[in-house]
């Protein structure tokens, strides 16, 4: 029996058609995963797994042991099951499984069908980590042309909404950090970091501003302007698929494609980005573009708080990258072993440029992002005229109004299910 990955490749290469009966050597369950990815966890079985060859004990699989969210279990028949509500999409289990029995879910088929059959326009929302991912010489303008060749009406840099969230996070910091000992956990970037706090360290949630991520803010803004629009986020992160489906924010982003999925689409469509014409637009500031790497959020918020309220407490930031380091940082917070007042967690080492679905090495991705950020015409969100334009579209008279605008807010009290016994394998 062929694997899900093999079926995916054969569909893209035209060897298998989804409108015809599936050949006998393919699993119908795999086809359902590809056609209806929202019905499954971000991580799905690549092939049947009744017995784990690397099982270390009678009770634990390697994938189970790697999952801090306790999303993996065995049914009565000993078959591997992944809970779609509890899986955060961190991919730890995929890397732990040496037999390749697990793989990332794919949104390619329904996403591109929606782009083709859309009633309104389709927009590609590209993560701040995008620059350099599709080729060292491929420009943002050529990438925009590539999306238009696929049927998208346009490409929007999510870094523009990172600019806006920087303002909100800075305002939240000024509102809540009044004295030594107060602290804020940044909420606006990494879904694995937020899932960790929300489901394992829930007592720290009062220190997390109720702000959406730049991805969700971007999707909501487009939907407000164009209610029939199809929004497709493109980035380095599998966990964004889970974030887009969460109860309190679902509907802002219709589909999430990884950089690897997007590369597959370009190759299947025979689109050569380096040969396409330029379609340049300048959207984001240096600060917003730096969200793609560790320290970028802290740097942006620290700079903004100094600009907005130079006479008040300044940001003393601490960052952690990778799940283990994030847990260690949280333990230091709980024990009072740090004097920082702003904590930035990234689920991946290096930040988004080190995401599991990037196309370049982390160091190369960071260099590309840093160079692209330095090329920006605007250094801070306050200098960015597009930020002002969006504030006007939202009907906001001042920057301070960002604190309460619902398009940037989320309700962390909404959970899909009760999370109990989480984090039993923590440090």
Short mmCIF file of C-alpha atoms in Angstrom, two decimals, residues 2-420:
data_model
loop_
_atom_site.label_atom_id
_atom_site.label_comp_id
_atom_site.label_asym_id
_atom_site.label_seq_id
_atom_site.Cartn_x
_atom_site.Cartn_y
_atom_site.Cartn_z
CA UNK A 2 1.37 3.41 -0.98
CA UNK A 3 1.84 6.13 1.62
CA UNK A 4 -0.08 9.40 1.89
CA UNK A 5 3.00 11.29 0.68
CA UNK A 6 3.18 9.06 -2.40
CA UNK A 7 -0.50 9.65 -3.14
CA UNK A 8 0.00 13.41 -2.75
CA UNK A 9 2.92 13.40 -5.20
CA UNK A 10 1.08 11.21 -7.70
CA UNK A 11 -1.93 13.56 -7.67
CA UNK A 12 0.28 16.61 -8.25
CA UNK A 13 2.10 14.82 -11.07
CA UNK A 14 -1.16 13.77 -12.73
CA UNK A 15 -0.67 10.04 -12.17
CA UNK A 16 -3.82 9.88 -10.03
CA UNK A 17 -7.01 11.87 -10.63
CA UNK A 18 -9.29 12.70 -7.73
CA UNK A 19 -12.37 12.61 -9.98
CA UNK A 20 -11.77 8.97 -10.89
CA UNK A 21 -11.81 5.75 -8.84
CA UNK A 22 -8.71 5.38 -6.69
CA UNK A 23 -6.34 2.60 -7.82
CA UNK A 24 -6.19 -0.41 -5.48
CA UNK A 25 -2.72 0.29 -4.11
CA UNK A 26 -3.81 3.60 -2.54
CA UNK A 27 -5.63 4.07 0.77
CA UNK A 28 -9.00 5.91 0.48
CA UNK A 29 -8.42 7.32 3.97
CA UNK A 30 -5.32 9.09 2.67
CA UNK A 31 -7.33 10.68 -0.13
CA UNK A 32 -9.87 11.90 2.40
CA UNK A 33 -7.05 13.52 4.40
CA UNK A 34 -5.96 15.38 1.27
CA UNK A 35 -9.46 16.44 0.24
CA UNK A 36 -10.74 17.37 3.72
CA UNK A 37 -7.69 18.40 5.78
CA UNK A 38 -9.72 20.46 8.25
CA UNK A 39 -11.33 17.24 9.50
CA UNK A 40 -7.96 15.96 10.68
CA UNK A 41 -5.10 17.04 12.93
CA UNK A 42 -2.23 19.01 11.38
CA UNK A 43 -0.19 15.81 11.68
CA UNK A 44 -1.64 12.70 10.01
CA UNK A 45 -0.56 9.06 9.57
CA UNK A 46 1.58 8.57 6.47
CA UNK A 47 0.95 4.83 6.63
CA UNK A 48 -0.66 2.33 8.98
CA UNK A 49 1.02 2.09 12.39
CA UNK A 50 -0.16 -0.78 14.57
CA UNK A 51 3.17 -1.53 16.22
CA UNK A 52 5.95 0.97 16.84
CA UNK A 53 9.32 -0.55 16.02
CA UNK A 54 11.07 2.07 18.15
CA UNK A 55 8.70 1.69 21.12
CA UNK A 56 10.89 2.12 24.18
CA UNK A 57 8.48 0.66 26.73
CA UNK A 58 5.35 -1.44 26.73
CA UNK A 59 3.26 1.71 27.01
CA UNK A 60 5.00 4.45 25.06
CA UNK A 61 5.59 5.11 21.39
CA UNK A 62 8.40 7.45 20.37
CA UNK A 63 5.83 9.86 18.93
CA UNK A 64 3.74 9.78 22.13
CA UNK A 65 6.79 10.44 24.26
CA UNK A 66 7.70 13.48 22.16
CA UNK A 67 4.28 15.16 22.39
CA UNK A 68 3.98 17.59 25.30
CA UNK A 69 0.33 18.17 24.36
CA UNK A 70 -0.68 14.50 24.84
CA UNK A 71 -2.37 14.48 21.45
CA UNK A 72 -1.29 10.95 20.47
CA UNK A 73 -2.82 7.75 21.80
CA UNK A 74 -3.65 4.16 20.89
CA UNK A 75 -7.16 2.86 20.41
CA UNK A 76 -8.34 -0.53 21.66
CA UNK A 77 -6.88 -2.21 18.59
CA UNK A 78 -3.48 -0.66 19.18
CA UNK A 79 -3.87 1.70 16.23
CA UNK A 80 -2.27 5.14 16.35
CA UNK A 81 -4.71 8.02 16.83
CA UNK A 82 -4.03 11.77 16.77
CA UNK A 83 -6.48 14.10 18.49
CA UNK A 84 -7.12 17.00 16.12
CA UNK A 85 -8.19 19.33 18.95
CA UNK A 86 -5.11 18.70 21.10
CA UNK A 87 -2.46 18.52 18.37
CA UNK A 88 -0.69 21.89 18.08
CA UNK A 89 1.16 21.01 14.89
CA UNK A 90 4.62 21.38 16.42
CA UNK A 91 5.92 18.39 14.40
CA UNK A 92 7.90 16.90 17.31
CA UNK A 93 6.21 13.56 16.70
CA UNK A 94 7.10 13.54 12.99
CA UNK A 95 10.77 13.97 13.84
CA UNK A 96 10.59 11.40 16.66
CA UNK A 97 9.20 8.68 14.38
CA UNK A 98 12.16 7.01 12.68
CA UNK A 99 9.91 4.88 10.45
CA UNK A 100 8.29 7.83 8.67
CA UNK A 101 4.82 6.77 9.79
CA UNK A 102 3.68 10.37 10.37
CA UNK A 103 3.55 13.35 8.03
CA UNK A 104 2.21 16.88 7.78
CA UNK A 105 -1.34 17.48 6.59
CA UNK A 106 -1.76 19.13 3.20
CA UNK A 107 -4.22 21.89 2.22
CA UNK A 108 -3.15 22.05 -1.43
CA UNK A 109 -6.15 20.39 -3.09
CA UNK A 110 -9.01 22.26 -1.36
CA UNK A 111 -7.08 25.54 -1.32
CA UNK A 112 -6.40 25.59 -5.04
CA UNK A 113 -9.92 24.39 -5.82
CA UNK A 114 -11.26 27.36 -3.83
CA UNK A 115 -8.96 29.73 -5.73
CA UNK A 116 -10.27 28.37 -9.04
CA UNK A 117 -13.95 28.32 -8.04
CA UNK A 118 -14.00 31.51 -5.96
CA UNK A 119 -16.86 34.01 -6.02
CA UNK A 120 -14.65 36.89 -4.96
CA UNK A 121 -10.93 37.48 -5.22
CA UNK A 122 -8.31 35.20 -3.71
CA UNK A 123 -5.39 36.68 -1.78
CA UNK A 124 -2.09 35.10 -0.78
CA UNK A 125 -1.01 36.19 2.71
CA UNK A 126 2.74 35.60 2.92
CA UNK A 127 4.53 35.22 6.25
CA UNK A 128 7.39 37.59 7.13
CA UNK A 129 9.82 34.68 6.65
CA UNK A 130 9.03 34.41 2.93
CA UNK A 131 11.90 36.41 1.49
CA UNK A 132 14.56 34.21 -0.08
CA UNK A 133 12.62 30.99 0.43
CA UNK A 134 11.77 30.47 -3.24
CA UNK A 135 15.21 31.34 -4.56
CA UNK A 136 17.97 33.72 -3.58
CA UNK A 137 17.38 35.88 -6.64
CA UNK A 138 13.55 35.74 -6.55
CA UNK A 139 12.12 39.11 -5.52
CA UNK A 140 8.91 39.87 -3.68
CA UNK A 141 7.55 41.32 -6.93
CA UNK A 142 8.23 38.10 -8.83
CA UNK A 143 6.55 36.06 -6.09
CA UNK A 144 3.50 38.32 -6.39
CA UNK A 145 3.46 37.68 -10.14
CA UNK A 146 3.63 33.94 -9.49
CA UNK A 147 0.57 34.06 -7.26
CA UNK A 148 -1.30 36.04 -9.90
CA UNK A 149 -0.36 33.40 -12.49
CA UNK A 150 -2.13 30.85 -10.26
CA UNK A 151 -5.31 32.93 -10.11
CA UNK A 152 -4.76 35.02 -6.98
CA UNK A 153 -5.78 38.67 -7.20
CA UNK A 154 -2.83 39.75 -5.11
CA UNK A 155 -0.23 39.04 -2.46
CA UNK A 156 -0.18 40.75 0.93
CA UNK A 157 2.84 40.82 3.24
CA UNK A 158 1.64 39.75 6.68
CA UNK A 159 4.56 41.79 8.03
CA UNK A 160 2.34 44.85 7.50
CA UNK A 161 0.02 43.48 10.17
CA UNK A 162 3.03 42.65 12.32
CA UNK A 163 3.59 46.42 12.25
CA UNK A 164 0.08 46.96 13.54
CA UNK A 165 0.40 44.26 16.21
CA UNK A 166 3.69 45.84 17.31
CA UNK A 167 1.76 49.00 18.11
CA UNK A 168 -0.87 47.02 19.99
CA UNK A 169 1.69 45.01 21.99
CA UNK A 170 3.51 48.24 22.89
CA UNK A 171 0.26 49.83 24.04
CA UNK A 172 -0.60 46.70 26.06
CA UNK A 173 2.84 46.84 27.68
CA UNK A 174 2.31 50.47 28.66
CA UNK A 175 -1.14 49.63 30.03
CA UNK A 176 -0.17 46.64 32.15
CA UNK A 177 3.50 47.03 33.10
CA UNK A 178 3.43 49.65 35.83
CA UNK A 179 6.10 48.52 38.29
CA UNK A 180 9.03 46.17 38.79
CA UNK A 181 7.80 42.58 38.86
CA UNK A 182 5.07 43.10 36.26
CA UNK A 183 5.61 41.20 33.02
CA UNK A 184 4.01 40.43 29.66
CA UNK A 185 4.15 37.30 27.52
CA UNK A 186 3.98 38.23 23.86
CA UNK A 187 0.95 36.76 22.15
CA UNK A 188 1.20 37.90 18.57
CA UNK A 189 3.37 35.45 16.70
CA UNK A 190 3.95 31.77 17.47
CA UNK A 191 0.97 29.40 17.85
CA UNK A 192 3.06 26.69 19.54
CA UNK A 193 4.19 29.17 22.21
CA UNK A 194 0.61 30.27 22.84
CA UNK A 195 -0.67 26.67 22.89
CA UNK A 196 1.99 25.81 25.45
CA UNK A 197 0.96 28.65 27.78
CA UNK A 198 -2.74 28.12 27.21
CA UNK A 199 -2.82 24.37 27.72
CA UNK A 200 0.09 23.62 30.05
CA UNK A 201 0.81 26.83 31.98
CA UNK A 202 -2.68 28.26 32.12
CA UNK A 203 -1.95 30.21 35.29
CA UNK A 204 0.20 32.57 33.19
CA UNK A 205 -2.60 33.49 30.78
CA UNK A 206 -3.42 36.77 32.61
CA UNK A 207 -0.02 37.98 31.39
CA UNK A 208 -0.88 37.30 27.72
CA UNK A 209 -2.62 40.16 25.85
CA UNK A 210 -5.77 39.02 24.05
CA UNK A 211 -4.31 39.88 20.66
CA UNK A 212 -4.54 37.90 17.45
CA UNK A 213 -1.50 36.98 15.39
CA UNK A 214 -0.51 39.06 12.34
CA UNK A 215 -1.84 36.22 10.16
CA UNK A 216 -5.32 36.44 11.69
CA UNK A 217 -5.32 40.25 11.66
CA UNK A 218 -4.45 40.21 7.96
CA UNK A 219 -7.16 37.69 7.14
CA UNK A 220 -9.79 39.58 9.13
CA UNK A 221 -8.93 42.87 7.45
CA UNK A 222 -9.24 41.37 3.98
CA UNK A 223 -12.54 39.72 4.90
CA UNK A 224 -13.85 43.03 6.22
CA UNK A 225 -12.99 44.80 2.97
CA UNK A 226 -13.96 41.89 0.69
CA UNK A 227 -16.40 39.50 2.42
CA UNK A 228 -16.33 37.00 -0.47
CA UNK A 229 -12.53 36.84 -0.58
CA UNK A 230 -10.58 33.60 -0.27
CA UNK A 231 -7.62 34.04 2.07
CA UNK A 232 -4.66 31.66 1.86
CA UNK A 233 -1.77 32.05 4.28
CA UNK A 234 1.65 30.87 3.07
CA UNK A 235 4.40 30.29 5.61
CA UNK A 236 6.99 28.00 7.19
CA UNK A 237 4.78 26.65 9.95
CA UNK A 238 2.52 23.60 10.23
CA UNK A 239 1.07 24.92 13.49
CA UNK A 240 -0.55 27.80 11.61
CA UNK A 241 -2.98 25.25 10.13
CA UNK A 242 -4.22 24.54 13.65
CA UNK A 243 -4.30 28.22 14.59
CA UNK A 244 -6.49 29.11 11.61
CA UNK A 245 -9.08 26.55 12.78
CA UNK A 246 -9.33 27.65 16.41
CA UNK A 247 -12.85 28.39 17.57
CA UNK A 248 -12.51 32.07 18.43
CA UNK A 249 -10.58 33.07 15.29
CA UNK A 250 -11.65 30.63 12.58
CA UNK A 251 -12.90 32.12 9.32
CA UNK A 252 -10.22 34.79 9.01
CA UNK A 253 -7.90 32.51 7.04
CA UNK A 254 -9.50 29.91 4.80
CA UNK A 255 -6.42 27.78 4.10
CA UNK A 256 -2.83 27.53 5.26
CA UNK A 257 -0.12 26.37 2.86
CA UNK A 258 3.47 25.84 3.88
CA UNK A 259 6.40 27.05 1.83
CA UNK A 260 6.98 23.42 0.82
CA UNK A 261 3.37 23.03 -0.34
CA UNK A 262 3.66 26.29 -2.28
CA UNK A 263 6.84 25.09 -3.96
CA UNK A 264 4.99 21.91 -4.97
CA UNK A 265 2.20 23.99 -6.51
CA UNK A 266 4.61 26.18 -8.48
CA UNK A 267 6.41 23.09 -9.78
CA UNK A 268 3.17 21.33 -10.74
CA UNK A 269 2.01 24.48 -12.57
CA UNK A 270 5.43 24.80 -14.28
CA UNK A 271 5.87 28.34 -12.95
CA UNK A 272 9.48 29.55 -12.89
CA UNK A 273 9.57 32.47 -10.50
CA UNK A 274 12.95 33.85 -11.53
CA UNK A 275 11.64 34.40 -15.08
CA UNK A 276 8.52 36.33 -14.05
CA UNK A 277 8.09 40.12 -14.29
CA UNK A 278 8.31 42.40 -11.27
CA UNK A 279 5.16 43.48 -9.45
CA UNK A 280 6.62 45.37 -6.51
CA UNK A 281 4.63 46.86 -3.65
CA UNK A 282 6.13 48.29 -0.47
CA UNK A 283 3.97 47.35 2.52
CA UNK A 284 5.87 46.62 5.72
CA UNK A 285 8.45 48.38 7.86
CA UNK A 286 11.78 46.97 8.98
CA UNK A 287 10.24 46.14 12.37
CA UNK A 288 7.41 44.05 10.91
CA UNK A 289 9.71 42.12 8.60
CA UNK A 290 11.97 41.15 11.51
CA UNK A 291 9.15 39.17 13.15
CA UNK A 292 10.42 36.23 11.12
CA UNK A 293 13.39 35.55 13.39
CA UNK A 294 14.03 35.18 17.10
CA UNK A 295 14.26 38.53 18.84
CA UNK A 296 12.41 40.39 16.12
CA UNK A 297 9.19 40.82 18.11
CA UNK A 298 11.04 41.96 21.23
CA UNK A 299 13.15 44.41 19.24
CA UNK A 300 10.11 45.88 17.52
CA UNK A 301 8.05 46.26 20.72
CA UNK A 302 10.98 47.66 22.72
CA UNK A 303 11.64 50.29 20.08
CA UNK A 304 7.97 51.19 19.85
CA UNK A 305 7.46 51.59 23.61
CA UNK A 306 10.39 54.00 23.70
CA UNK A 307 8.88 56.00 20.85
CA UNK A 308 5.40 56.10 22.36
CA UNK A 309 6.23 56.47 26.07
CA UNK A 310 9.95 57.25 26.53
CA UNK A 311 9.48 58.35 30.14
CA UNK A 312 7.95 55.06 31.33
CA UNK A 313 9.34 51.60 32.07
CA UNK A 314 11.34 50.22 29.18
CA UNK A 315 11.14 46.71 27.79
CA UNK A 316 13.64 44.27 29.26
CA UNK A 317 13.21 41.32 26.95
CA UNK A 318 14.10 37.66 27.22
CA UNK A 319 13.68 35.24 24.33
CA UNK A 320 13.54 31.48 24.02
CA UNK A 321 13.64 29.42 20.84
CA UNK A 322 12.54 25.81 20.60
CA UNK A 323 9.96 24.05 22.79
CA UNK A 324 12.44 22.91 25.43
CA UNK A 325 13.96 26.38 25.82
CA UNK A 326 10.46 27.91 26.04
CA UNK A 327 9.59 25.55 28.89
CA UNK A 328 12.85 26.38 30.66
CA UNK A 329 12.10 30.10 30.35
CA UNK A 330 8.62 29.59 31.76
CA UNK A 331 10.10 27.72 34.72
CA UNK A 332 12.41 30.69 35.39
CA UNK A 333 9.43 33.04 35.26
CA UNK A 334 7.48 30.92 37.74
CA UNK A 335 10.47 30.70 40.11
CA UNK A 336 11.20 34.42 39.87
CA UNK A 337 14.67 33.79 38.48
CA UNK A 338 14.54 36.50 35.80
CA UNK A 339 14.17 40.27 35.93
CA UNK A 340 12.85 40.58 32.37
CA UNK A 341 9.40 42.10 31.85
CA UNK A 342 8.72 40.99 28.27
CA UNK A 343 9.03 37.36 27.20
CA UNK A 344 9.13 36.19 23.60
CA UNK A 345 8.76 32.48 22.88
CA UNK A 346 9.35 30.82 19.51
CA UNK A 347 8.51 27.15 19.02
CA UNK A 348 11.30 26.76 16.46
CA UNK A 349 15.01 27.38 16.92
CA UNK A 350 15.78 30.60 15.08
CA UNK A 351 12.14 31.63 15.01
CA UNK A 352 10.01 31.33 11.87
CA UNK A 353 13.08 31.17 9.62
CA UNK A 354 13.84 27.89 11.39
CA UNK A 355 10.32 26.55 10.83
CA UNK A 356 9.83 22.92 9.80
CA UNK A 357 8.50 23.79 6.34
CA UNK A 358 11.12 26.26 5.22
CA UNK A 359 13.05 25.74 1.98
CA UNK A 360 16.38 27.13 3.17
CA UNK A 361 18.67 26.57 6.12
CA UNK A 362 17.89 28.67 9.16
CA UNK A 363 21.04 30.79 8.90
CA UNK A 364 20.39 31.53 5.22
CA UNK A 365 16.76 32.38 5.91
CA UNK A 366 17.71 34.75 8.70
CA UNK A 367 20.25 36.52 6.49
CA UNK A 368 17.63 36.94 3.75
CA UNK A 369 15.10 38.34 6.22
CA UNK A 370 17.62 40.72 7.79
CA UNK A 371 18.67 42.04 4.38
CA UNK A 372 15.06 42.45 3.25
CA UNK A 373 14.23 44.29 6.49
CA UNK A 374 17.10 46.72 6.00
CA UNK A 375 15.84 47.48 2.48
CA UNK A 376 12.46 48.65 3.77
CA UNK A 377 11.57 52.27 3.08
CA UNK A 378 10.13 52.52 6.60
CA UNK A 379 12.02 51.64 9.77
CA UNK A 380 9.16 51.62 12.28
CA UNK A 381 5.38 51.15 12.15
CA UNK A 382 4.86 54.83 12.94
CA UNK A 383 6.69 55.75 9.72
CA UNK A 384 4.68 53.32 7.61
CA UNK A 385 1.89 55.09 5.67
CA UNK A 386 0.12 51.78 5.08
CA UNK A 387 -0.38 51.42 8.83
CA UNK A 388 -2.14 54.79 8.87
CA UNK A 389 -4.23 53.72 5.90
CA UNK A 390 -5.39 50.57 7.68
CA UNK A 391 -6.23 52.53 10.82
CA UNK A 392 -8.42 54.76 8.68
CA UNK A 393 -10.09 51.72 7.09
CA UNK A 394 -10.83 50.43 10.60
CA UNK A 395 -12.31 53.77 11.57
CA UNK A 396 -9.72 54.37 14.28
CA UNK A 397 -8.89 57.97 15.05
CA UNK A 398 -5.75 57.34 17.09
CA UNK A 399 -3.17 54.62 17.58
CA UNK A 400 -4.43 54.19 21.15
CA UNK A 401 -7.76 52.95 19.75
CA UNK A 402 -5.96 49.75 18.69
CA UNK A 403 -6.23 48.50 22.27
CA UNK A 404 -9.94 47.75 21.95
CA UNK A 405 -10.56 47.18 18.24
CA UNK A 406 -12.22 43.74 17.86
CA UNK A 407 -10.40 42.95 14.61
CA UNK A 408 -7.20 42.60 16.64
CA UNK A 409 -8.75 40.82 19.63
CA UNK A 410 -9.35 37.17 20.43
CA UNK A 411 -11.14 35.29 23.21
CA UNK A 412 -8.71 32.93 24.92
CA UNK A 413 -11.52 31.65 27.16
CA UNK A 414 -12.90 29.65 24.24
CA UNK A 415 -11.35 26.20 24.23
CA UNK A 416 -12.32 23.31 22.02
CA UNK A 417 -12.15 20.87 24.92
CA UNK A 418 -10.88 20.57 28.45
CA UNK A 419 -7.16 19.96 28.56
CA UNK A 420 -6.23 17.74 31.47
#
